Amino acid sequence: MPVDLLDAPLRISWDLCATEKQLSSAQLRSIAQQLTAAGVFYVSLENNPLTHPAIKPLLEQLLSGGCQVAIVLNGEPAELALLESIPRSVSLFVDCAAAVHAGQLDQARLRQTVARFRAAQRDPALLWLPRHGELPLLLDLLDICASEAVRGFKLPNQKISVNSEQTSSFLLPDCNDLEQLAVLIESSGLPEIPGLQLEVHDLFLWQLLQPLSGGKRSEYGGCQAADGLGHIDATGLLYPCSSWPEPLGQLLTDNLLDLWQTARRLEIRRQISQVPVGCEGCSDYPICLGGCRGLVKFCRDDGLKRDLLCSARRTV
Ligand code: SF4
């Protein structure tokens, strides 16, 4: 194991439910035991986690094992009815995608969802995975953060592990989307949102929103797939991250720590350590390191391997 690689992921996203399949209570318990034993620091439970009948014991197990736990919710009434049973130490995120339809944001619906959480004595943060053509809605979402005094807004990495078809690439934002957002920000500016904790996975998006984050970036050091990050799907398959749809193995039959030592995992890290095609000689490479490698590997078909949101090499 090279000295600069971790022997277990620090942060895991975990899709608990899928329409056709969900793990049994015993299987959840087995995977959670592996996560806590490996010292995983943060677990984000996603994909309708509250619909799993074993959600409460799972939360108790992860929390008592020392994990920080977050849950991503849609804000459906059925979820709200279960909020009371969720420990207060669990962070709650409302997925804004439930309020976005055909490129339009249903602001009233999102505001109402936040209000319902607050009526239940919970203060959720927002989370959003923008699709192609949707990035301008980010300004509307920031306005909601400002007017509703939302405490946190997270723009995580794009999730493609459950759908690795190349054709899904047309769903993802690209550098033209980013340019469109940059023009809008240039003309209308960013709102003032005192106290907002903004977490932006993508370096290029973060750079545009930097004034809102006070210049601080909590999560970077190059692509963390198969090192600081991992992802588990609803069948127990372990992935390098949710943007890298190449399973490392099955946690129901193999141990997380063993899977993190395999040749397949090391090969992924070797690929990530290479300068991507299209990044050679870029003056920003030392801070960018080529951006998100998973999206590029599986969703870019023009031969280039630099981040989907990067339009060109940079020169000082
Ligand atoms: S070309 Fe773009 S993706 Fe590659 S290192 Fe430079 S800024 Fe990053």
Short mmCIF file of C-alpha atoms and ligand atoms in Angstrom, two decimals:
data_model
loop_
_atom_site.label_atom_id
_atom_site.label_comp_id
_atom_site.label_asym_id
_atom_site.label_seq_id
_atom_site.Cartn_x
_atom_site.Cartn_y
_atom_site.Cartn_z
CA MET A 1 0.00 0.00 0.00
CA PRO A 2 1.55 3.36 -1.02
CA VAL A 3 2.03 5.52 2.07
CA ASP A 4 -0.19 8.32 0.79
CA LEU A 5 -3.28 6.10 0.41
CA LEU A 6 -5.85 5.54 3.16
CA ASP A 7 -6.60 2.01 4.33
CA ALA A 8 -10.36 2.77 4.48
CA PRO A 9 -12.65 5.47 3.09
CA LEU A 10 -13.48 8.42 5.35
CA ARG A 11 -16.83 9.31 3.80
CA ILE A 12 -19.42 6.92 2.40
CA SER A 13 -22.64 7.63 0.54
CA TRP A 14 -25.07 4.72 0.85
CA ASP A 15 -28.20 4.22 -1.26
CA LEU A 16 -30.42 2.30 1.11
CA CYS A 17 -33.39 1.54 -1.11
CA ALA A 18 -34.01 0.76 -4.76
CA THR A 19 -37.36 -0.04 -6.29
CA GLU A 20 -36.61 -3.68 -6.91
CA LYS A 21 -34.24 -4.46 -4.05
CA GLN A 22 -33.34 -3.61 -0.51
CA LEU A 23 -31.14 -5.38 1.98
CA SER A 24 -32.45 -7.20 5.05
CA SER A 25 -31.95 -5.84 8.57
CA ALA A 26 -29.19 -8.38 9.18
CA GLN A 27 -27.42 -7.40 5.96
CA LEU A 28 -27.60 -3.70 6.88
CA ARG A 29 -26.21 -4.54 10.29
CA SER A 30 -23.30 -6.44 8.77
CA ILE A 31 -22.33 -3.58 6.45
CA ALA A 32 -22.73 -0.97 9.19
CA GLN A 33 -20.48 -3.04 11.43
CA GLN A 34 -17.81 -2.99 8.73
CA LEU A 35 -18.12 0.79 8.36
CA THR A 36 -17.71 1.48 12.06
CA ALA A 37 -14.91 -1.07 12.45
CA ALA A 38 -13.04 0.55 9.55
CA GLY A 39 -13.35 3.98 11.17
CA VAL A 40 -15.52 5.53 8.46
CA PHE A 41 -16.09 9.06 9.68
CA TYR A 42 -19.20 10.18 7.77
CA VAL A 43 -22.09 8.23 6.25
CA SER A 44 -24.73 9.84 4.05
CA LEU A 45 -27.86 7.68 3.75
CA GLU A 46 -29.62 8.33 0.44
CA ASN A 47 -32.33 7.03 -1.91
CA ASN A 48 -35.41 7.11 0.33
CA PRO A 49 -33.59 5.90 3.44
CA LEU A 50 -36.57 6.41 5.75
CA THR A 51 -38.60 3.86 3.78
CA HIS A 52 -36.29 1.07 4.94
CA PRO A 53 -37.92 -0.74 7.87
CA ALA A 54 -34.57 -1.08 9.66
CA ILE A 55 -33.60 2.59 9.44
CA LYS A 56 -33.82 3.26 13.19
CA PRO A 57 -31.53 0.42 14.35
CA LEU A 58 -29.16 1.28 11.51
CA LEU A 59 -28.92 4.89 12.68
CA GLU A 60 -28.35 3.78 16.26
CA GLN A 61 -25.61 1.40 15.17
CA LEU A 62 -23.79 3.97 13.04
CA LEU A 63 -24.03 6.70 15.67
CA SER A 64 -22.93 4.47 18.53
CA GLY A 65 -20.03 3.33 16.34
CA GLY A 66 -18.77 6.91 16.09
CA CYS A 67 -20.01 7.84 12.59
CA GLN A 68 -21.43 11.22 11.75
CA VAL A 69 -24.64 10.47 9.87
CA ALA A 70 -26.65 12.49 7.36
CA ILE A 71 -29.95 11.59 5.71
CA VAL A 72 -31.10 12.91 2.35
CA LEU A 73 -34.87 13.37 2.15
CA ASN A 74 -37.39 14.43 -0.47
CA GLY A 75 -39.70 16.19 1.98
CA GLU A 76 -42.61 13.83 1.34
CA PRO A 77 -45.33 13.79 4.05
CA ALA A 78 -44.51 10.15 4.88
CA GLU A 79 -40.91 11.17 5.68
CA LEU A 80 -42.02 14.09 7.80
CA ALA A 81 -44.17 11.77 9.88
CA LEU A 82 -41.04 9.75 10.75
CA LEU A 83 -38.83 12.69 11.68
CA GLU A 84 -39.65 12.45 15.36
CA SER A 85 -37.91 9.09 15.58
CA ILE A 86 -34.67 10.32 13.95
CA PRO A 87 -31.97 11.20 16.50
CA ARG A 88 -31.17 14.90 16.60
CA SER A 89 -27.50 14.26 15.97
CA VAL A 90 -28.39 13.08 12.45
CA SER A 91 -28.03 15.88 9.87
CA LEU A 92 -31.00 16.27 7.56
CA PHE A 93 -30.76 17.37 3.93
CA VAL A 94 -33.72 18.16 1.70
CA ASP A 95 -33.04 17.16 -1.90
CA CYS A 96 -34.02 20.15 -4.06
CA ALA A 97 -34.48 17.85 -7.08
CA ALA A 98 -37.97 17.04 -5.80
CA ALA A 99 -38.90 20.69 -6.45
CA VAL A 100 -37.33 20.90 -9.94
CA HIS A 101 -39.40 19.85 -12.94
CA ALA A 102 -38.67 20.47 -16.62
CA GLY A 103 -36.02 23.06 -15.81
CA GLN A 104 -38.29 25.01 -13.45
CA LEU A 105 -37.97 25.36 -9.70
CA ASP A 106 -41.17 25.11 -7.68
CA GLN A 107 -40.09 27.66 -5.10
CA ALA A 108 -43.34 27.47 -3.15
CA ARG A 109 -42.98 23.72 -2.74
CA LEU A 110 -39.40 23.98 -1.49
CA ARG A 111 -40.22 26.79 0.95
CA GLN A 112 -43.18 24.76 2.20
CA THR A 113 -40.97 21.72 2.73
CA VAL A 114 -38.48 23.74 4.79
CA ALA A 115 -41.37 25.18 6.82
CA ARG A 116 -42.76 21.69 7.50
CA PHE A 117 -39.41 20.47 8.78
CA ARG A 118 -39.18 23.48 11.05
CA ALA A 119 -42.70 22.88 12.31
CA ALA A 120 -41.41 19.44 13.29
CA GLN A 121 -38.58 21.18 15.21
CA ARG A 122 -35.93 20.19 12.64
CA ASP A 123 -33.75 22.57 10.66
CA PRO A 124 -32.73 20.95 7.37
CA ALA A 125 -29.97 21.93 5.00
CA LEU A 126 -30.52 21.79 1.24
CA LEU A 127 -28.78 19.49 -1.22
CA TRP A 128 -28.88 19.58 -5.00
CA LEU A 129 -27.46 17.66 -7.95
CA PRO A 130 -28.10 19.94 -10.94
CA ARG A 131 -28.69 18.33 -14.30
CA HIS A 132 -27.80 19.66 -17.73
CA GLY A 133 -29.56 23.01 -18.33
CA GLU A 134 -30.55 23.51 -14.69
CA LEU A 135 -27.57 25.44 -13.29
CA PRO A 136 -29.25 28.88 -13.60
CA LEU A 137 -31.74 27.64 -10.97
CA LEU A 138 -28.87 27.77 -8.52
CA LEU A 139 -29.42 31.51 -8.12
CA ASP A 140 -33.07 30.92 -7.20
CA LEU A 141 -32.01 28.29 -4.69
CA LEU A 142 -29.52 30.69 -3.15
CA ASP A 143 -32.28 33.29 -2.87
CA ILE A 144 -34.33 30.73 -0.94
CA CYS A 145 -31.33 30.05 1.32
CA ALA A 146 -31.14 33.81 1.98
CA SER A 147 -34.84 34.49 2.54
CA GLU A 148 -35.49 31.33 4.58
CA ALA A 149 -32.22 31.58 6.56
CA VAL A 150 -31.25 28.06 5.47
CA ARG A 151 -28.17 27.01 7.45
CA GLY A 152 -26.49 24.75 4.90
CA PHE A 153 -26.43 24.06 1.17
CA LYS A 154 -24.57 21.13 -0.33
CA LEU A 155 -23.73 20.51 -3.98
CA PRO A 156 -22.19 17.02 -3.86
CA ASN A 157 -20.60 14.98 -6.62
CA GLN A 158 -22.89 13.69 -9.33
CA LYS A 159 -24.20 10.18 -8.73
CA ILE A 160 -23.82 7.83 -11.67
CA SER A 161 -22.91 4.55 -9.99
CA VAL A 162 -26.40 3.13 -10.40
CA ASN A 163 -26.57 4.12 -14.04
CA SER A 164 -23.25 3.81 -15.80
CA GLU A 165 -24.58 4.02 -19.33
CA GLN A 166 -22.61 6.45 -21.43
CA THR A 167 -25.88 7.93 -22.63
CA SER A 168 -26.52 9.33 -19.17
CA SER A 169 -23.79 11.91 -19.86
CA PHE A 170 -26.30 14.17 -21.58
CA LEU A 171 -27.96 14.61 -18.20
CA LEU A 172 -24.85 16.09 -16.60
CA PRO A 173 -23.92 19.79 -16.56
CA ASP A 174 -20.97 20.70 -18.77
CA CYS A 175 -18.71 23.70 -19.25
CA ASN A 176 -21.39 25.52 -21.29
CA ASP A 177 -23.79 25.25 -18.36
CA LEU A 178 -21.11 26.66 -16.10
CA GLU A 179 -20.43 29.54 -18.49
CA GLN A 180 -24.15 30.34 -18.56
CA LEU A 181 -24.18 30.49 -14.76
CA ALA A 182 -21.04 32.64 -14.73
CA VAL A 183 -22.73 35.18 -17.02
CA LEU A 184 -25.79 35.30 -14.76
CA ILE A 185 -23.66 35.79 -11.65
CA GLU A 186 -21.70 38.51 -13.44
CA SER A 187 -24.89 40.41 -14.25
CA SER A 188 -26.97 39.85 -11.12
CA GLY A 189 -24.36 39.04 -8.46
CA LEU A 190 -24.66 36.56 -5.63
CA PRO A 191 -27.00 37.16 -2.70
CA GLU A 192 -25.63 37.89 0.76
CA ILE A 193 -26.29 34.82 2.93
CA PRO A 194 -24.71 35.34 6.35
CA GLY A 195 -24.01 32.10 8.19
CA LEU A 196 -24.69 29.78 5.25
CA GLN A 197 -22.48 26.71 5.26
CA LEU A 198 -21.85 26.06 1.59
CA GLU A 199 -20.27 22.77 0.54
CA VAL A 200 -19.44 22.44 -3.16
CA HIS A 201 -17.80 19.30 -4.46
CA ASP A 202 -16.86 20.51 -7.94
CA LEU A 203 -13.87 22.85 -8.02
CA PHE A 204 -15.17 24.94 -10.93
CA LEU A 205 -18.58 25.49 -9.44
CA TRP A 206 -16.94 26.28 -6.11
CA GLN A 207 -14.77 28.90 -7.77
CA LEU A 208 -17.88 30.68 -9.07
CA LEU A 209 -19.54 30.57 -5.66
CA GLN A 210 -16.39 31.33 -3.70
CA PRO A 211 -17.62 34.71 -2.31
CA LEU A 212 -20.36 32.80 -0.47
CA SER A 213 -17.98 30.38 1.19
CA GLY A 214 -15.53 32.96 2.49
CA GLY A 215 -12.83 31.41 0.31
CA LYS A 216 -12.88 28.22 2.40
CA ARG A 217 -13.09 24.82 0.75
CA SER A 218 -13.54 21.88 3.06
CA GLU A 219 -13.19 19.05 0.61
CA TYR A 220 -10.35 18.98 -1.85
CA GLY A 221 -7.00 17.46 -2.65
CA GLY A 222 -7.87 16.01 -6.03
CA CYS A 223 -10.28 13.22 -6.87
CA GLN A 224 -10.91 11.20 -3.70
CA ALA A 225 -12.55 8.20 -5.40
CA ALA A 226 -11.32 4.91 -3.89
CA ASP A 227 -9.43 6.79 -1.20
CA GLY A 228 -11.28 9.25 1.03
CA LEU A 229 -14.60 8.48 -0.69
CA GLY A 230 -16.65 5.37 -1.26
CA HIS A 231 -20.22 4.54 -2.22
CA ILE A 232 -22.53 1.61 -1.46
CA ASP A 233 -25.55 0.79 -3.58
CA ALA A 234 -28.85 -0.72 -2.48
CA THR A 235 -27.56 -4.28 -3.08
CA GLY A 236 -24.40 -3.88 -0.99
CA LEU A 237 -21.96 -3.30 -3.85
CA LEU A 238 -19.05 -1.05 -2.94
CA TYR A 239 -17.88 1.59 -5.45
CA PRO A 240 -14.88 3.99 -5.50
CA CYS A 241 -17.41 6.84 -5.20
CA SER A 242 -20.90 7.62 -6.46
CA SER A 243 -19.40 9.13 -9.64
CA TRP A 244 -17.36 6.01 -10.49
CA PRO A 245 -19.64 3.14 -11.58
CA GLU A 246 -17.10 0.31 -11.34
CA PRO A 247 -17.80 -1.97 -8.36
CA LEU A 248 -14.90 -2.89 -6.11
CA GLY A 249 -16.79 -5.80 -4.62
CA GLN A 250 -19.76 -6.95 -2.58
CA LEU A 251 -19.85 -6.03 1.11
CA LEU A 252 -22.17 -8.96 1.89
CA THR A 253 -19.42 -11.41 0.98
CA ASP A 254 -16.19 -9.42 1.27
CA ASN A 255 -14.82 -7.13 3.93
CA LEU A 256 -14.51 -3.40 3.32
CA LEU A 257 -10.90 -3.28 4.52
CA ASP A 258 -9.97 -6.18 2.23
CA LEU A 259 -11.70 -4.57 -0.76
CA TRP A 260 -9.76 -1.38 -0.06
CA GLN A 261 -6.51 -3.35 -0.52
CA THR A 262 -7.34 -5.01 -3.83
CA ALA A 263 -5.42 -4.57 -7.07
CA ARG A 264 -8.58 -3.11 -8.63
CA ARG A 265 -8.74 -0.33 -6.09
CA LEU A 266 -5.01 0.41 -6.43
CA GLU A 267 -5.36 0.48 -10.23
CA ILE A 268 -8.09 3.11 -9.91
CA ARG A 269 -5.84 5.23 -7.72
CA ARG A 270 -3.02 4.74 -10.24
CA GLN A 271 -5.29 6.03 -13.01
CA ILE A 272 -6.24 9.04 -10.88
CA SER A 273 -2.58 9.84 -10.26
CA GLN A 274 -1.98 10.30 -14.02
CA VAL A 275 -2.30 13.76 -15.61
CA PRO A 276 -5.55 13.55 -17.64
CA VAL A 277 -5.55 13.95 -21.41
CA GLY A 278 -6.29 17.63 -22.00
CA CYS A 279 -4.76 18.85 -18.72
CA GLU A 280 -1.10 18.65 -19.79
CA GLY A 281 0.70 21.92 -19.07
CA CYS A 282 -2.32 23.55 -17.39
CA SER A 283 -1.17 26.12 -14.83
CA ASP A 284 -4.03 25.17 -12.49
CA TYR A 285 -3.17 21.47 -12.39
CA PRO A 286 -1.48 21.73 -8.94
CA ILE A 287 -4.74 22.93 -7.37
CA CYS A 288 -7.22 21.12 -9.61
CA LEU A 289 -5.51 17.78 -10.30
CA GLY A 290 -7.89 17.21 -13.20
CA GLY A 291 -11.14 17.47 -11.22
CA CYS A 292 -13.71 14.68 -11.07
CA ARG A 293 -12.28 11.59 -12.77
CA GLY A 294 -15.23 9.23 -12.48
CA LEU A 295 -17.66 11.38 -14.46
CA VAL A 296 -15.04 11.89 -17.12
CA LYS A 297 -14.05 8.24 -17.40
CA PHE A 298 -17.61 7.07 -17.94
CA CYS A 299 -19.43 10.05 -19.42
CA ARG A 300 -17.01 11.89 -21.71
CA ASP A 301 -16.80 10.76 -25.31
CA ASP A 302 -14.60 13.42 -26.95
CA GLY A 303 -11.27 11.82 -26.01
CA LEU A 304 -10.45 14.45 -23.38
CA LYS A 305 -10.21 13.43 -19.75
CA ARG A 306 -10.42 16.75 -17.94
CA ASP A 307 -13.33 17.72 -15.68
CA LEU A 308 -16.70 18.03 -17.47
CA LEU A 309 -17.08 21.61 -16.19
CA CYS A 310 -13.63 22.72 -17.39
CA SER A 311 -13.65 24.44 -20.78
CA ALA A 312 -9.89 24.69 -21.40
CA ARG A 313 -6.38 24.46 -20.02
CA ARG A 314 -5.42 27.54 -18.07
CA THR A 315 -2.35 29.68 -18.40
CA VAL A 316 -1.06 31.99 -15.70
S1 SF4 B 1 -7.31 21.66 -17.80
FE1 SF4 B 1 -9.08 22.07 -16.48
S2 SF4 B 1 -9.46 20.08 -15.45
FE2 SF4 B 1 -7.38 20.01 -16.28
S3 SF4 B 1 -6.03 20.71 -14.60
FE3 SF4 B 1 -6.53 22.51 -15.86
S4 SF4 B 1 -8.27 23.47 -14.87
FE4 SF4 B 1 -8.14 21.35 -14.09
#
